[in-house]
Coordinates of C-alpha atoms in Angstrom, one line a residue:
Chain A
X972 CA -62.3 12.4 36.3
X973 CA -58.6 12.2 35.7
X974 CA -56.6 10.8 38.6
X975 CA -53.0 11.9 38.9
X976 CA -52.4 9.6 41.8
X977 CA -52.9 6.6 39.5
X978 CA -50.4 8.1 37.0
X979 CA -47.8 8.5 39.8
X980 CA -48.6 5.1 41.2
X981 CA -47.9 3.3 37.9
X982 CA -45.1 5.6 36.6
X983 CA -42.5 4.0 38.8
X984 CA -44.2 0.6 39.2
X985 CA -42.3 -2.6 38.4
X986 CA -45.0 -3.7 35.9
X987 CA -44.3 -0.7 33.7
X988 CA -40.6 -1.0 34.0
X989 CA -41.0 -4.6 32.9
X990 CA -43.2 -3.5 30.0
X991 CA -40.8 -0.7 28.9
X992 CA -38.0 -3.3 29.0
X993 CA -40.0 -5.6 26.8
X994 CA -40.7 -2.8 24.3
X995 CA -37.0 -2.0 24.3
X996 CA -35.6 -5.4 23.8
X997 CA -38.1 -6.4 21.2
X998 CA -37.3 -3.3 19.3
X999 CA -33.5 -3.7 19.5
X1000 CA -33.6 -7.4 18.5
X1001 CA -36.2 -6.9 15.7
X1002 CA -34.3 -3.9 14.4
X1003 CA -30.9 -5.7 14.5
X1004 CA -32.3 -8.7 12.7
X1005 CA -34.1 -6.3 10.2
X1006 CA -30.7 -4.6 9.4
X1007 CA -28.9 -7.9 8.8
X1008 CA -31.8 -9.3 6.7
X1009 CA -32.1 -6.0 4.9
X1010 CA -28.4 -6.1 4.0
X1011 CA -28.7 -9.5 2.5
X1012 CA -31.9 -8.6 0.6
X1013 CA -30.3 -5.4 -0.7
X1014 CA -27.3 -7.4 -1.9
X1015 CA -29.5 -10.0 -3.5
X1016 CA -31.6 -7.3 -5.1
X1017 CA -28.4 -5.9 -6.7
X1018 CA -27.2 -9.3 -7.8
X1019 CA -26.8 -10.0 -11.5
X1020 CA -28.4 -13.4 -10.9
X1021 CA -32.1 -13.1 -11.8
X1022 CA -33.2 -15.7 -9.3
X1023 CA -31.7 -13.8 -6.4
X1024 CA -32.8 -10.3 -7.4
X1025 CA -36.3 -11.7 -8.2
X1026 CA -36.6 -13.2 -4.8
X1027 CA -35.5 -10.0 -3.2
X1028 CA -38.1 -8.1 -5.2
X1029 CA -40.8 -10.5 -4.2
X1030 CA -39.8 -10.3 -0.6
X1031 CA -39.9 -6.5 -0.5
X1032 CA -43.1 -6.5 -2.5
X1033 CA -44.8 -8.7 0.1
X1034 CA -43.6 -7.3 3.3
X1035 CA -43.9 -3.6 2.3
X1036 CA -47.2 -4.3 0.6
X1037 CA -49.2 -5.8 3.4
X1038 CA -49.9 -4.4 6.9
X1039 CA -47.6 -5.5 9.7
X1040 CA -50.7 -6.3 11.9
X1041 CA -51.9 -8.7 9.2
X1042 CA -48.4 -10.3 9.0
X1043 CA -48.4 -10.8 12.8
X1044 CA -51.9 -12.4 12.7
X1045 CA -51.0 -14.6 9.8
X1046 CA -48.0 -15.9 11.6
X1047 CA -49.8 -16.2 15.0
X1048 CA -53.1 -17.6 13.8
X1049 CA -52.6 -18.9 10.3
X1050 CA -49.3 -20.7 10.5
X1051 CA -50.4 -23.2 13.2
X1052 CA -53.3 -24.1 11.0
X1053 CA -51.0 -24.8 8.0
X1054 CA -48.3 -26.5 10.1
X1055 CA -49.9 -27.7 13.3
X1056 CA -46.6 -28.7 14.8
X1057 CA -45.2 -25.3 14.4
X1058 CA -46.6 -23.4 17.4
X1059 CA -44.3 -20.4 18.0
X1060 CA -44.4 -18.7 21.3
X1061 CA -45.9 -15.2 21.3
X1062 CA -42.6 -13.3 21.5
X1063 CA -41.1 -15.4 18.7
X1064 CA -44.1 -14.6 16.5
X1065 CA -43.6 -10.9 17.1
X1066 CA -39.8 -11.0 16.6
X1067 CA -40.1 -13.0 13.4
X1068 CA -42.9 -10.8 11.9
X1069 CA -41.2 -7.5 13.0
X1070 CA -37.8 -8.6 11.7
X1071 CA -39.0 -9.8 8.3
X1072 CA -41.1 -6.7 7.9
X1073 CA -38.3 -4.4 9.0
X1074 CA -35.9 -6.3 6.7
X1075 CA -37.9 -5.2 3.7
X1076 CA -37.7 -1.5 4.6
X1077 CA -34.0 -1.7 5.6
X1078 CA -33.3 -3.5 2.3
X1079 CA -34.5 -0.4 0.4
X1080 CA -32.6 2.0 2.7
X1081 CA -29.4 0.0 2.5
X1082 CA -29.7 -0.4 -1.3
X1083 CA -30.1 3.4 -1.6
X1084 CA -27.0 3.8 0.6
X1085 CA -24.9 1.4 -1.5
X1086 CA -26.0 3.0 -4.8
X1087 CA -25.0 6.4 -3.4
X1088 CA -21.4 5.3 -3.2
X1089 CA -19.4 6.2 -6.3
X1090 CA -18.9 3.1 -8.5
X1091 CA -15.3 4.1 -8.9
X1092 CA -14.8 3.0 -5.3
X1093 CA -15.7 -0.6 -6.1
X1094 CA -13.5 -0.4 -9.2
X1095 CA -10.6 0.9 -7.2
X1096 CA -11.0 -1.9 -4.6
X1097 CA -11.2 -4.5 -7.3
X1098 CA -8.2 -3.1 -9.1
X1099 CA -6.3 -3.7 -5.9
X1100 CA -7.2 -7.4 -6.0
X1101 CA -10.1 -7.2 -3.5
X1102 CA -13.0 -9.6 -4.0
X1103 CA -16.5 -8.4 -4.0
X1104 CA -17.2 -9.3 -0.4
X1105 CA -14.1 -7.7 1.0
X1106 CA -14.6 -4.5 -1.1
X1107 CA -18.2 -4.3 0.1
X1108 CA -17.2 -4.7 3.7
X1109 CA -14.1 -2.5 3.8
X1110 CA -14.8 0.1 1.2
X1111 CA -18.4 0.5 0.1
X1112 CA -20.4 -0.2 3.3
X1113 CA -18.5 2.2 5.5
X1114 CA -19.2 4.9 3.0
X1115 CA -22.8 3.9 2.6
X1116 CA -23.3 3.9 6.4
X1117 CA -23.4 7.7 6.3
X1118 CA -26.4 7.7 4.1
X1119 CA -28.0 4.7 5.8
X1120 CA -27.9 5.9 9.4
X1121 CA -30.4 8.8 9.4
X1122 CA -33.2 6.7 7.9
X1123 CA -32.2 3.8 10.0
X1124 CA -32.7 6.1 13.0
X1125 CA -36.2 6.8 11.8
X1126 CA -36.9 3.1 11.4
X1127 CA -35.8 2.4 15.0
X1128 CA -37.8 5.2 16.3
X1129 CA -40.8 3.8 14.4
X1130 CA -40.0 0.3 15.7
X1131 CA -40.1 1.4 19.3
X1132 CA -43.7 2.6 18.8
X1133 CA -44.8 -0.2 16.4
X1134 CA -44.1 -2.7 19.1
X1135 CA -47.5 -1.7 20.4
X1136 CA -48.9 -4.0 17.8
X1137 CA -47.6 -6.9 19.9
X1138 CA -50.4 -6.2 22.4
X1139 CA -53.0 -7.6 20.0
X1140 CA -51.6 -11.1 20.6
X1141 CA -51.3 -10.5 24.3
X1142 CA -47.7 -9.6 24.6
X1143 CA -47.2 -7.3 27.6
X1144 CA -45.2 -4.5 26.2
X1145 CA -46.1 -0.9 27.1
X1146 CA -49.4 -0.5 25.3
X1147 CA -50.6 -4.0 26.3
X1148 CA -49.7 -3.5 29.9
X1149 CA -51.5 -0.1 30.0
X1150 CA -54.6 -1.8 28.7
X1151 CA -54.4 -4.7 31.1
X1152 CA -54.0 -2.5 34.2
X1153 CA -56.2 0.3 32.9
X1154 CA -59.4 -1.5 31.7
X1155 CA -60.6 -3.2 34.9
X1156 CA -60.3 0.0 36.9
X1157 CA -61.6 2.4 34.2
X1158 CA -58.3 4.2 34.3
X1159 CA -57.1 3.4 30.8
X1160 CA -56.4 7.1 30.1
X1161 CA -54.1 7.5 33.1
X1162 CA -52.2 4.3 32.1
X1163 CA -51.9 5.4 28.5
X1164 CA -50.3 8.7 29.8
X1165 CA -47.8 6.5 31.7
X1166 CA -47.1 4.5 28.5
X1167 CA -46.7 7.6 26.5
X1168 CA -44.2 8.9 29.0
X1169 CA -42.1 5.8 28.5
X1170 CA -42.4 5.9 24.7
X1171 CA -41.2 9.5 24.7
X1172 CA -38.4 8.6 27.1
X1173 CA -37.2 5.7 24.8
X1174 CA -37.4 7.7 21.6
X1175 CA -35.6 10.7 23.2
X1176 CA -32.8 8.5 24.5
X1177 CA -32.5 7.0 21.0
X1178 CA -32.3 10.4 19.4
X1179 CA -29.2 11.0 21.5
X1180 CA -27.6 7.7 20.5
X1181 CA -28.4 8.4 16.8
X1182 CA -26.9 11.8 17.1
X1183 CA -23.7 10.3 18.5
X1184 CA -23.5 7.7 15.7
X1185 CA -24.1 10.3 13.0
X1186 CA -21.4 12.5 14.6
X1187 CA -18.9 9.6 14.4
X1188 CA -19.6 9.1 10.7
X1189 CA -19.4 12.9 9.9
X1190 CA -16.4 13.6 7.6
X1191 CA -15.9 17.0 9.1
X1192 CA -15.4 15.5 12.4
X1193 CA -12.8 13.2 11.1
X1194 CA -11.0 16.0 9.5
X1195 CA -10.7 17.9 12.8
X1196 CA -9.6 14.7 14.4
X1197 CA -7.1 14.3 11.5
X1198 CA -5.6 17.8 12.0
X1199 CA -5.4 17.8 15.8
X1200 CA -5.0 14.4 17.3
X1201 CA -4.3 11.9 14.7
X1202 CA -1.2 13.4 13.3
X1203 CA 0.7 13.7 16.4
X1204 CA -0.5 10.3 17.6
X1205 CA 0.8 8.4 14.5
X1206 CA 3.9 10.6 14.5
X1207 CA 4.6 9.4 18.0
X1208 CA 3.7 5.8 17.4
X1209 CA 5.7 5.4 14.2
X1210 CA 8.6 7.6 15.3
X1211 CA 9.0 9.9 12.3
X1212 CA 8.6 13.6 12.1
X1213 CA 6.2 15.3 9.8
X1214 CA 8.7 16.6 7.2
X1215 CA 11.9 14.6 6.8
X1216 CA 11.6 11.4 8.7
X1217 CA 10.0 9.2 6.1
X1218 CA 13.2 8.3 4.3
X1219 CA 14.8 6.7 7.3
X1220 CA 12.2 3.9 7.2
X1221 CA 13.4 2.6 3.9
X1222 CA 15.0 -0.7 4.8
X1223 CA 16.9 -2.6 2.2
X1224 CA 14.6 -1.8 -0.7
Chain B
X1246 CA 15.1 2.6 -4.0
X1247 CA 13.3 0.5 -6.5
X1248 CA 9.7 -0.6 -6.4
X1249 CA 10.1 -3.0 -9.3
X1250 CA 11.8 -5.8 -7.4
X1251 CA 9.3 -8.4 -8.7
X1252 CA 10.4 -7.5 -12.2
X1253 CA 13.7 -9.2 -12.1
X1254 CA 12.6 -12.7 -11.4
X1255 CA 10.5 -14.2 -14.1
X1256 CA 12.3 -12.9 -17.2
X1257 CA 12.9 -16.4 -18.5
X1258 CA 9.2 -17.3 -18.5
X1259 CA 7.9 -14.7 -20.9
X1260 CA 9.2 -11.5 -22.4
X1261 CA 5.7 -10.3 -22.8
X1262 CA 3.8 -8.8 -19.9
X1263 CA 0.5 -8.1 -21.7
X1264 CA -0.7 -9.7 -24.8
X1265 CA -4.1 -8.8 -26.2
X1266 CA -5.4 -10.5 -29.3
X1267 CA -8.3 -9.3 -31.5
X1268 CA -10.2 -7.7 -28.7
X1269 CA -13.8 -6.8 -29.6
X1270 CA -15.9 -4.9 -27.1
X1271 CA -19.2 -3.0 -27.6
X1272 CA -21.5 -1.1 -25.4
X1273 CA -24.9 -1.8 -26.9
X1274 CA -24.7 -0.9 -30.6
X1275 CA -21.5 1.1 -30.2
X1276 CA -18.3 -0.9 -30.9
X1277 CA -15.5 0.6 -28.9
X1278 CA -12.8 -1.9 -29.7
X1279 CA -12.9 -3.6 -33.0
X1280 CA -10.2 -6.3 -33.2
X1281 CA -7.4 -4.6 -31.3
X1282 CA -4.1 -6.3 -30.7
X1283 CA -1.7 -5.1 -28.1
X1284 CA 1.6 -6.2 -26.7
X1285 CA 3.5 -4.7 -23.7
X1286 CA 6.9 -6.2 -23.1
X1287 CA 8.6 -6.4 -19.7
X1288 CA 10.1 -3.0 -18.7
X1289 CA 8.4 -1.3 -21.7
X1290 CA 6.4 1.9 -21.5
X1291 CA 3.6 1.8 -24.0
X1292 CA 1.6 5.1 -24.4
X1293 CA -1.8 5.0 -26.1
X1294 CA -3.0 8.3 -27.6
X1295 CA -6.0 9.2 -29.6
X1296 CA -9.2 11.3 -29.7
X1297 CA -11.9 10.9 -27.0
X1298 CA -14.1 7.9 -27.7
X1299 CA -11.4 6.1 -29.7
X1300 CA -11.5 3.2 -27.2
X1301 CA -8.2 3.7 -25.5
X1302 CA -9.5 3.9 -22.0
X1303 CA -11.7 0.8 -22.6
X1304 CA -8.7 -1.1 -23.9
X1305 CA -6.8 -0.3 -20.7
X1306 CA -9.8 -1.3 -18.5
X1307 CA -10.1 -4.6 -20.4
X1308 CA -6.5 -5.5 -19.5
X1309 CA -7.3 -5.9 -15.8
X1310 CA -10.9 -7.1 -16.6
X1311 CA -12.7 -4.0 -15.3
X1312 CA -14.5 -4.4 -18.6
X1313 CA -15.7 -7.7 -20.0
X1314 CA -14.7 -8.3 -23.6
X1315 CA -17.0 -9.7 -26.3
X1316 CA -14.3 -11.7 -28.0
X1317 CA -10.5 -12.0 -28.1
X1318 CA -8.0 -13.0 -25.6
X1319 CA -5.9 -11.1 -23.0
X1320 CA -2.9 -12.7 -21.4
X1321 CA -0.9 -11.3 -18.4
X1322 CA 2.5 -13.0 -18.4
X1323 CA 1.0 -15.8 -20.5
X1324 CA -2.0 -16.3 -18.2
X1325 CA -5.4 -15.5 -19.6
X1326 CA -7.2 -12.9 -17.5
X1327 CA -11.0 -12.9 -17.0
X1328 CA -11.8 -16.0 -18.8
X1329 CA -10.9 -19.6 -19.0
X1330 CA -11.4 -22.2 -21.7
X1331 CA -14.0 -24.9 -21.1
X1332 CA -14.5 -27.3 -24.0
X1333 CA -13.2 -24.7 -26.4
X1334 CA -15.5 -22.0 -25.2
X1335 CA -14.5 -19.0 -23.1
X1336 CA -16.3 -18.7 -19.8
X1337 CA -15.8 -16.0 -17.1
X1338 CA -13.1 -17.0 -14.7
X1339 CA -13.6 -17.5 -10.9
X1340 CA -13.6 -14.3 -8.9
X1341 CA -10.6 -15.4 -6.8
X1342 CA -8.5 -16.0 -9.9
X1343 CA -9.4 -12.6 -11.4
X1344 CA -8.7 -10.9 -8.1
X1345 CA -5.3 -12.6 -7.8
X1346 CA -4.2 -11.4 -11.2
X1347 CA -5.6 -8.0 -10.6
X1348 CA -3.6 -7.7 -7.4
X1349 CA -0.4 -7.8 -9.5
X1350 CA -1.6 -5.0 -11.8
X1351 CA -1.6 -1.4 -10.5
X1352 CA -4.4 0.8 -12.0
X1353 CA -4.4 4.5 -11.7
X1354 CA -7.8 6.2 -12.4
X1355 CA -8.5 9.5 -14.0
X1356 CA -10.7 10.4 -10.9
X1357 CA -8.1 9.0 -8.4
X1358 CA -10.8 7.0 -6.6
X1359 CA -9.1 7.2 -3.2
X1360 CA -11.1 5.8 -0.3
X1361 CA -12.5 9.0 1.3
X1362 CA -13.0 7.4 4.7
X1363 CA -9.4 6.5 5.1
X1364 CA -6.2 8.6 5.5
X1365 CA -3.6 8.6 2.8
X1366 CA -1.6 6.1 4.7
X1367 CA -4.6 3.9 5.4
X1368 CA -5.5 4.0 1.7
X1369 CA -2.0 2.6 0.9
X1370 CA -1.9 -0.1 3.5
X1371 CA -5.4 -1.3 3.0
X1372 CA -4.9 -3.8 0.2
X1373 CA -1.5 -5.2 1.2
X1374 CA -2.9 -6.0 4.6
X1375 CA -6.3 -7.3 3.6
X1376 CA -5.5 -8.8 0.2
X1377 CA -1.9 -10.0 0.6
X1378 CA -2.2 -10.5 4.3
X1379 CA 1.2 -8.9 5.0
X1380 CA 2.0 -7.7 8.5
X1381 CA 0.8 -4.2 9.3
X1382 CA 4.1 -3.0 10.6
X1383 CA 6.0 -4.0 7.5
X1384 CA 3.3 -2.6 5.2
X1385 CA 3.2 0.7 7.0
X1386 CA 7.0 1.1 6.7
X1387 CA 6.8 0.4 3.0
X1388 CA 3.8 2.8 2.7
X1389 CA 5.8 5.6 4.3
X1390 CA 8.6 4.9 2.0
X1391 CA 6.2 5.1 -1.0
X1392 CA 4.7 8.4 0.4
X1393 CA 8.3 9.8 0.6
X1394 CA 8.9 8.6 -2.9
X1395 CA 5.9 10.6 -4.2
X1396 CA 6.9 13.5 -2.0
X1397 CA 4.0 13.3 0.5
X1398 CA 5.5 12.1 3.7
X1399 CA 3.9 14.9 5.7
X1400 CA 0.4 14.0 4.3
X1401 CA 0.3 10.4 5.7
X1402 CA -2.5 11.2 8.0
X1403 CA -4.5 13.5 5.9
X1404 CA -7.9 12.5 4.5
X1405 CA -8.2 12.6 0.7
X1406 CA -10.6 15.6 0.8
X1407 CA -7.8 17.7 2.4
X1408 CA -5.5 17.0 -0.5
X1409 CA -5.2 18.7 -3.9
X1410 CA -5.9 16.7 -7.0
X1411 CA -2.3 16.2 -7.7
X1412 CA -1.6 15.0 -4.2
X1413 CA -4.5 12.6 -4.4
X1414 CA -3.3 11.2 -7.6
X1415 CA 0.2 10.7 -6.2
X1416 CA -1.3 8.9 -3.2
X1417 CA -3.3 6.8 -5.6
X1418 CA -0.1 5.8 -7.4
X1419 CA 1.6 5.0 -4.1
X1420 CA -1.5 2.9 -3.2
X1421 CA -1.1 0.9 -6.4
X1422 CA 2.7 0.5 -6.0
X1423 CA 2.2 -0.8 -2.4
X1424 CA 1.0 -4.1 -4.0
X1425 CA 4.4 -4.5 -5.7
X1426 CA 2.7 -4.7 -9.1
X1427 CA 4.5 -6.1 -12.1
X1428 CA 2.5 -3.8 -14.4
X1429 CA 1.1 -0.3 -14.0
X1430 CA -1.9 0.9 -16.0
X1431 CA -2.5 4.7 -16.1
X1432 CA -5.9 5.8 -17.3
X1433 CA -5.6 9.5 -18.2
X1434 CA -4.0 10.0 -14.8
X1435 CA -3.6 13.8 -15.3
X1436 CA -6.8 14.7 -17.2
X1437 CA -8.8 15.6 -14.1
X1438 CA -6.1 17.9 -12.7
X1439 CA -5.7 21.6 -12.8
X1440 CA -2.9 22.5 -15.3
X1441 CA -0.4 23.5 -12.6
X1442 CA -0.8 20.1 -10.9
X1443 CA -0.1 18.0 -13.9
X1444 CA 3.7 18.2 -13.7
X1445 CA 4.0 16.7 -10.2
X1446 CA 2.1 13.6 -11.3
X1447 CA 4.0 13.2 -14.6
X1448 CA 7.2 13.5 -12.6
X1449 CA 6.3 10.5 -10.5
X1450 CA 5.2 8.5 -13.6
X1451 CA 8.5 9.5 -15.3
X1452 CA 10.5 8.3 -12.3
X1453 CA 8.7 5.0 -12.4
X1454 CA 9.4 4.5 -16.0
X1455 CA 13.1 5.3 -15.4
X1456 CA 13.2 2.6 -12.7
X1457 CA 12.1 0.1 -15.3
X1458 CA 8.4 -0.4 -14.4
X1459 CA 6.3 -1.9 -17.1
X1460 CA 3.6 0.6 -17.9
X1461 CA 0.7 1.1 -20.2
X1462 CA -0.4 4.7 -20.2
X1463 CA -3.4 6.4 -21.8
X1464 CA -2.8 10.1 -21.9
X1465 CA -3.3 13.4 -23.7
X1466 CA 0.2 14.6 -22.6
X1467 CA 2.1 14.5 -25.8
X1468 CA 5.3 15.7 -24.2
X1469 CA 5.3 12.9 -21.8
X1470 CA 4.5 10.4 -24.6
X1471 CA 7.4 11.6 -26.7
X1472 CA 9.9 11.6 -23.8
X1473 CA 9.0 8.5 -21.9
X1474 CA 7.3 6.1 -24.3
X1475 CA 9.2 3.2 -25.8
X1476 CA 6.2 2.5 -28.0
X1477 CA 3.3 4.8 -29.0
X1478 CA -0.1 3.6 -30.2
X1479 CA -2.5 5.8 -31.9
X1480 CA -6.1 4.7 -31.7
X1481 CA -9.1 6.1 -33.5
X1482 CA -12.7 4.8 -34.0
X1483 CA -12.1 1.5 -32.1
X1484 CA -9.0 0.4 -33.9
X1485 CA -5.3 1.0 -33.8
X1486 CA -4.5 3.2 -36.7
X1487 CA -0.7 3.4 -36.3
X1488 CA 2.0 2.4 -33.9
X1489 CA 5.7 2.6 -33.5
X1490 CA 8.5 4.4 -31.6
X1491 CA 7.7 7.9 -30.5
X1492 CA 9.9 9.6 -33.1
X1493 CA 8.0 7.8 -35.9
X1494 CA 4.6 8.7 -34.6
X1495 CA 5.3 12.3 -33.6
X1496 CA 7.7 13.3 -36.4
X1497 CA 6.9 11.0 -39.3
X1498 CA 3.4 9.7 -39.0
X1499 CA 2.4 7.7 -42.0
X1500 CA -1.3 7.8 -41.5
X1501 CA -3.4 10.9 -42.3
X1502 CA -5.6 10.5 -39.2
X1503 CA -2.6 10.4 -37.0
X1504 CA -1.2 13.6 -38.5
X1505 CA -4.6 15.3 -38.3
X1506 CA -5.0 14.4 -34.6
X1507 CA -1.4 15.5 -33.7
X1508 CA -2.0 18.6 -35.6
X1509 CA -5.1 19.5 -33.6
X1510 CA -3.3 18.8 -30.3
X1511 CA -0.3 21.1 -31.1

């Protein structure tokens, strides 16, 4: 029979807090590394040098084409057999595997974002004397971000749940902890309810954060900002009025 | 106020701002420039006219290396752009060198290409701050002066999507001028505009020409070409068919193709 008291007992226990924290930080670190990796893979993929784009293609092909669970096990079990001296700690195995895997997916998302920006933007930046890297950073990526963030949100949401794979190598994140405490007492169901609660809590919190980020990148928001606050603010800071002040700033030219 | 302060300095070095020799450029099987020569002298306004697909836009884009060329040479103030000679062969130049030369050439696009995530003012100060590393305060003052010059002081903090086409193009011109270019290239700057907005952009271009800016202009505005150009080039089918002072081209064209084209425009 189902025992609510076990649910309540574990819901606010320090083991579960610890496990939820592990789930969260693994997700955040792996996702962040995945975004950075993905950016480089995306840029390599779009490079005109065949060696770079070929490597990026192969990378994406491998990491998207094989299961994450297999990649984790290959790294955990297989790597020490190939290179005996290289024995990574469990959490490092998870972070490396998750980051590399996520990098492949993010690369495609970022590439789509960059291609969505009008090529005229890069041309305009170049015509002003910007080099590729500066133009990418200041002009193209800020515009690509609007296209990248919604699928990135999906990816992070997935990441929070995919961390459960870490339990197969004994890492005590939410799912692993639920199994460890649930199995000996035959209360695995109760513990999984507790874990589910925390997964939902984390993904819900994330959806708020994502909404906030998307709102900040929304052009309509910036236009409201533009009309109400920004104008008066700059007008005050620079000390010219909205209609006839500009000319007074001309100094010796 | 003059925005051509850099123009006065290097007169002794070369009278020629742009020199293009035997430019050949093709896209796949289509040859868009077939041995084109071009010279733009300091302070000169050269207007390039011709039917669509004649290669005039491509020629302009080659000047600041937005397009690679298949053969030929292009010099900006005597310095080759885009390529350097290694053992008698032309190889593409280093990115930094190309960027440095480009920073001295203003380019105005048909589709404006303002940065939509920045206000008009931010569009203008972006490159002087991040490319030329000039102090923000000084650049902002200059940008406001430029906005006043193009009649858009009150739009400094507007985002591009809140501006009309004509206003966007004037901001784009101010953005190019903020780099203190020694040469301005205009690629059909008024072709994407509603008819009633063309005049305000042409007025700014005319003013620039009056101030002595060196300009190469691709346009379909024949009135502008006749009034402002020092030299008119008529291109058709990847070659320069005829060139000369505006009176000659517009009133006394020697070539049949030039006359036919001008006849269709009128």
